[in-house]
Coordinates of C-alpha atoms in Angstrom, one line a residue:
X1332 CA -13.8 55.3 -4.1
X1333 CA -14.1 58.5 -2.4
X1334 CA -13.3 57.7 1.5
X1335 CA -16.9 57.5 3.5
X1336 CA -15.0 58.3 7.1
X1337 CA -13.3 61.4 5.5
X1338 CA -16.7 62.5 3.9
X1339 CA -18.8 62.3 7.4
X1340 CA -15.2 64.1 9.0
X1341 CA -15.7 67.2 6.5
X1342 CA -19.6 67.0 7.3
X1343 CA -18.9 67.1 11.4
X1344 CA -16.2 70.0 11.1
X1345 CA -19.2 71.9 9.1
X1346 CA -21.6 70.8 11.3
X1347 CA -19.9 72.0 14.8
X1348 CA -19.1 75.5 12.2
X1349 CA -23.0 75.7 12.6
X1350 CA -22.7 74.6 16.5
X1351 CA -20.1 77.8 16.9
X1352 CA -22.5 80.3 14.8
X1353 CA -25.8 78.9 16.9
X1354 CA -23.8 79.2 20.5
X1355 CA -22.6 83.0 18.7
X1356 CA -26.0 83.7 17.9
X1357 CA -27.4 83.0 21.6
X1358 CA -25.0 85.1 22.9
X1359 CA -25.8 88.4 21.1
X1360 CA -29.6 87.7 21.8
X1361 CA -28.6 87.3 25.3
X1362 CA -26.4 90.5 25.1
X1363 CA -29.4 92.0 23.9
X1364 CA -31.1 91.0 26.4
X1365 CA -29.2 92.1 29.2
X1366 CA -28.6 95.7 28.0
X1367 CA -32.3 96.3 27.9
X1368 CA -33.1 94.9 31.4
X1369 CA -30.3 97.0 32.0
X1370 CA -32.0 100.0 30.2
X1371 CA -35.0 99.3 32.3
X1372 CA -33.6 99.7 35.3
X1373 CA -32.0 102.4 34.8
X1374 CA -35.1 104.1 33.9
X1375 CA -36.7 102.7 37.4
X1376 CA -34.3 104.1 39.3
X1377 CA -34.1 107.4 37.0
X1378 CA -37.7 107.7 38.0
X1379 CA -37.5 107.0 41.7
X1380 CA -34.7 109.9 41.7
X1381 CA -37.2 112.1 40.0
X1382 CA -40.2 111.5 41.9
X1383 CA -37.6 112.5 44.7
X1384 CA -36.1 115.9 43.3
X1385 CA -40.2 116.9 42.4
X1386 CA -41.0 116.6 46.4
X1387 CA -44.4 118.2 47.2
X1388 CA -43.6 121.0 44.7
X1389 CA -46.9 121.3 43.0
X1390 CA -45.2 123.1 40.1
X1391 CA -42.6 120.1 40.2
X1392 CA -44.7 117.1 40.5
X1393 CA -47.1 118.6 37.1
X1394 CA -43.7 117.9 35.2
X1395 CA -42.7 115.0 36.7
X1396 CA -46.1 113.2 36.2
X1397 CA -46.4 114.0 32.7
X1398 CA -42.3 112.6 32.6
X1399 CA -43.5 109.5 34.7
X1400 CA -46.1 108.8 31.9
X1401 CA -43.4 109.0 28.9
X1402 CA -41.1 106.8 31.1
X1403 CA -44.1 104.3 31.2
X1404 CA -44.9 104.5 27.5
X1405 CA -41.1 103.3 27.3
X1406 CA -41.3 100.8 29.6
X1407 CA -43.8 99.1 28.2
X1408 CA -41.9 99.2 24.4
X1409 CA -38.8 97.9 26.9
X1410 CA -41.6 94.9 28.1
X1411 CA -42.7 94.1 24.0
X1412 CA -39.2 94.7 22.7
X1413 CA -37.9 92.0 25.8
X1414 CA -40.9 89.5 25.1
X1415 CA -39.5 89.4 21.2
X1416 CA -36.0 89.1 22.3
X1417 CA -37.0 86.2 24.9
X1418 CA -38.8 84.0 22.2
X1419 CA -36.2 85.1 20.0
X1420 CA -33.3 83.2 22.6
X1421 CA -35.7 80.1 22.6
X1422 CA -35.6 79.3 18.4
X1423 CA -32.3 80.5 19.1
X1424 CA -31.3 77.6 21.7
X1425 CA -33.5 75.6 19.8
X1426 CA -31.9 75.9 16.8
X1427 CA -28.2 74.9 19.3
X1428 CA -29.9 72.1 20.6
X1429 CA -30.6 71.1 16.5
X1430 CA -27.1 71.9 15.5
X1431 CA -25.5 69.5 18.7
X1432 CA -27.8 66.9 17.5
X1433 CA -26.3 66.9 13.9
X1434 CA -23.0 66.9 15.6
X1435 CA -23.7 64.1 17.3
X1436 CA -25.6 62.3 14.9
X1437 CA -22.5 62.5 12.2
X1438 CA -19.9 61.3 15.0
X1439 CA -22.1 58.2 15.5
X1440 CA -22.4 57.4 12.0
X1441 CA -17.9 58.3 11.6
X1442 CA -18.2 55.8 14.6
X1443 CA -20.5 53.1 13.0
X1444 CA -18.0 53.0 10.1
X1445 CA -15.0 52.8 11.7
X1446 CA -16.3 49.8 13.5
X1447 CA -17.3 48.3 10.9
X1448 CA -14.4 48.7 9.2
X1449 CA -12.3 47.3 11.6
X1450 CA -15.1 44.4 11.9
X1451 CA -13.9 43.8 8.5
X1452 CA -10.6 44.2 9.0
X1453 CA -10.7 41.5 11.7
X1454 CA -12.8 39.4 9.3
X1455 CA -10.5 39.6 6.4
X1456 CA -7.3 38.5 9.3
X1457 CA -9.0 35.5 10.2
X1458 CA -10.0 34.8 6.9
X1459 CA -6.5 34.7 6.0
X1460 CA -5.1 32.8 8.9
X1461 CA -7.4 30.5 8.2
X1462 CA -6.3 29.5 4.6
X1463 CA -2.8 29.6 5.7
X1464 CA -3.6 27.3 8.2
X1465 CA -5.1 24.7 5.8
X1466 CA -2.8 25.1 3.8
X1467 CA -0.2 24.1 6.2
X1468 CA -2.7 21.3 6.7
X1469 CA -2.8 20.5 2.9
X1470 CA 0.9 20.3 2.8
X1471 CA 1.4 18.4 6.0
X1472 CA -1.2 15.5 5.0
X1473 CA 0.2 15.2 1.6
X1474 CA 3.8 14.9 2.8
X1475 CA 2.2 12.4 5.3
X1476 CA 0.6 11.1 2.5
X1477 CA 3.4 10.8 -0.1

């Protein structure tokens, strides 16, 4: 018979395998992440410097307005592109907070069996004591008997 401890050992080093790949997987959507808040602010201050080079140039300020508007029409593909990414990071913690759970749930059942193995183990010593004892007992009342 196939040891039941070993099986749930094999099944918890796969299951913190899926622990490392989830916390690996958070962290490049949080990667992501940063770099395009990163991205974004650059643009905002890219902008403010700019708006600051155009001054009251009429000629100037035509070209930075219609450069304001493309800058804006990237931002908000920044804003979408975030929102995905930021829902994306939630099934992604979600699917962490599933994989510690397994974890967890296979150590307790390693843990259940190993205690009741060595319930059994215990069992199976006093079980034994026990018939050695009576039959010390037997011996002793039938030499007191003979």
């Amino acid at each position: 018979m196939a040891n039941p401890v070993k099986a749930l050992d094999g099944l918890i080093r796969l299951a913190r395998n899926g622990v490392d790949a989830a916390r690996r997987n958070v962290t490049a959507v949080e990667d992501q992440i940063t770099a395009i808040e990163a991205d974004d602010a650059r643009l905002v201050a890219e902008v403010a410097a700019e708006k600051a080079a155009a001054g009251n140039d009429p000629a100037m300020i035509a070209g930075w307005v219609a450069y304001a508007g493309r800058v804006d029409r990237r931002r908000a593909e920044i804003a979408r592109h975030l929102t995905l990414l930021r829902k994306a990071r939630e099934r992604a913690l979600e699917d962490l907070a599933e994989a510690f759970r397994t974890v967890k749930r296979y150590e307790i059942a390693r843990d259940n069996r190993l205690a009741r193995a060595a319930h059994e183990a215990d069992l199976r010593e006093t079980d034994r004591m026990d018939e050695i004892g009576m039959a010390g007992f037997r011996r002793k009342a039938a030499e007191e008997g003979e």
